[in-house]
Each structure stands twice: as C-alpha cells, then as structure tokens.
Amino acid sequence: MNGEVDAIGAWLTERIAVYLDLEAADIGADASLASFGIDSVYLAAIIGDIEEHYGLRIESSAVWEHPTIDGLAAHLHGCLNGVQL
C-alpha cells in the first residue's frame, strides 16, 4: 500500500482500538471489522470520526462494503482523491 493509505489505516486502527478498548497492535488490518464486534453504535461513532477528521460524507454501507481496515482505508483514500471505488 502507499503511504497515504497506510496513514489512513493507522488512524482507523487507533480509533477502532479506542472504541473496543483494545491495543492497536491487537487489531489486524486484514481482519473483518465484524470479527471485533463492531455494531451499529460503534459504526455510527466511527463514521462520525471519519467524517469529522477527513471532511468526508460517507454512507454507513461503506464499512460493510469494505469490511477490513485495509479495505476501508483504500476506499477512504479513493474518496479523498476523487476516485470512486
């Protein structure tokens, strides 16, 4: 991955770790977010953080369509650069 996608992935990992009360190192970037117990409450909070931090409007379905940190980071990178994934 490129550095920008990696930076987004690191940011997402940190945010998810906070919500799940885990260490960031315990969250695999290629694991399904659902496997960590991400539910609708966490989903809404994460989406709010993404929108606030990156200035993006994203649909909640983006998290389910890109169910890993790597996938979601790549999607967000595309959105930030005007590429529809």
Coordinates of C-alpha atoms in Angstrom, one line a residue:
M1 CA 0.0 0.0 0.0
N2 CA 1.1 3.5 -0.4
G3 CA 2.0 5.8 2.5
E4 CA -1.3 7.7 2.4
V5 CA -3.4 4.6 2.6
D6 CA -1.1 3.3 5.4
A7 CA -1.6 6.5 7.4
I8 CA -5.4 6.3 7.0
G9 CA -5.3 2.6 8.1
A10 CA -3.2 3.5 11.1
W11 CA -5.6 6.3 12.1
L12 CA -8.6 3.9 11.7
T13 CA -6.8 1.2 13.7
E14 CA -6.2 3.7 16.6
R15 CA -9.9 4.9 16.5
I16 CA -11.3 1.3 16.5
A17 CA -8.9 0.3 19.3
V18 CA -10.2 3.2 21.4
Y19 CA -13.8 2.1 20.9
L20 CA -13.1 -1.5 21.5
D21 CA -10.7 -0.9 24.4
L22 CA -8.0 -2.9 22.7
E23 CA -4.4 -2.2 21.9
A24 CA -4.0 -1.1 18.3
A25 CA -1.4 -3.9 17.8
D26 CA -4.2 -6.4 18.6
I27 CA -6.2 -5.3 15.6
G28 CA -5.2 -6.9 12.3
A29 CA -5.7 -4.6 9.3
D30 CA -6.9 -7.5 7.2
A31 CA -9.3 -8.9 9.7
S32 CA -13.1 -8.3 9.3
L33 CA -14.3 -5.5 11.5
A34 CA -17.3 -7.6 12.3
S35 CA -15.0 -10.1 13.9
F36 CA -14.2 -7.4 16.5
G37 CA -17.8 -7.0 17.4
I38 CA -18.3 -3.7 15.6
D39 CA -22.1 -3.0 16.0
S40 CA -24.3 -0.2 14.8
V41 CA -23.4 2.1 17.7
Y42 CA -19.6 1.7 17.1
L43 CA -20.3 2.0 13.4
A44 CA -22.1 5.4 13.8
A45 CA -19.3 6.7 16.0
I46 CA -16.5 5.5 13.6
I47 CA -18.3 7.1 10.7
G48 CA -18.7 10.3 12.6
D49 CA -15.0 10.3 13.4
I50 CA -14.1 9.7 9.7
E51 CA -16.4 12.5 8.6
E52 CA -15.0 14.9 11.1
H53 CA -11.4 14.0 10.7
Y54 CA -11.3 13.8 6.9
G55 CA -14.2 16.1 6.0
L56 CA -15.9 13.4 4.0
R57 CA -19.6 12.3 3.9
I58 CA -19.7 8.5 3.7
E59 CA -22.5 6.1 3.9
S60 CA -22.6 3.5 6.7
S61 CA -22.7 0.9 4.0
A62 CA -19.1 1.7 3.1
V63 CA -17.9 0.0 6.3
W64 CA -19.8 -3.2 5.3
E65 CA -18.7 -3.0 1.6
H66 CA -15.1 -2.6 2.7
P67 CA -15.1 -4.7 5.9
T68 CA -11.4 -4.6 6.8
I69 CA -9.2 -1.7 7.9
D70 CA -7.1 -2.1 4.8
G71 CA -10.2 -2.1 2.5
L72 CA -11.8 0.8 4.3
A73 CA -8.5 2.8 4.2
A74 CA -8.2 2.2 0.5
H75 CA -11.8 3.3 0.0
L76 CA -11.3 6.5 2.0
H77 CA -8.1 7.3 0.2
G78 CA -10.1 7.0 -3.1
C79 CA -12.8 9.3 -1.8
L80 CA -10.2 11.8 -0.7
N81 CA -8.7 11.8 -4.1
G82 CA -11.9 11.8 -6.1
V83 CA -11.8 8.2 -7.1
Q84 CA -15.0 6.2 -6.7
L85 CA -14.2 2.7 -5.6

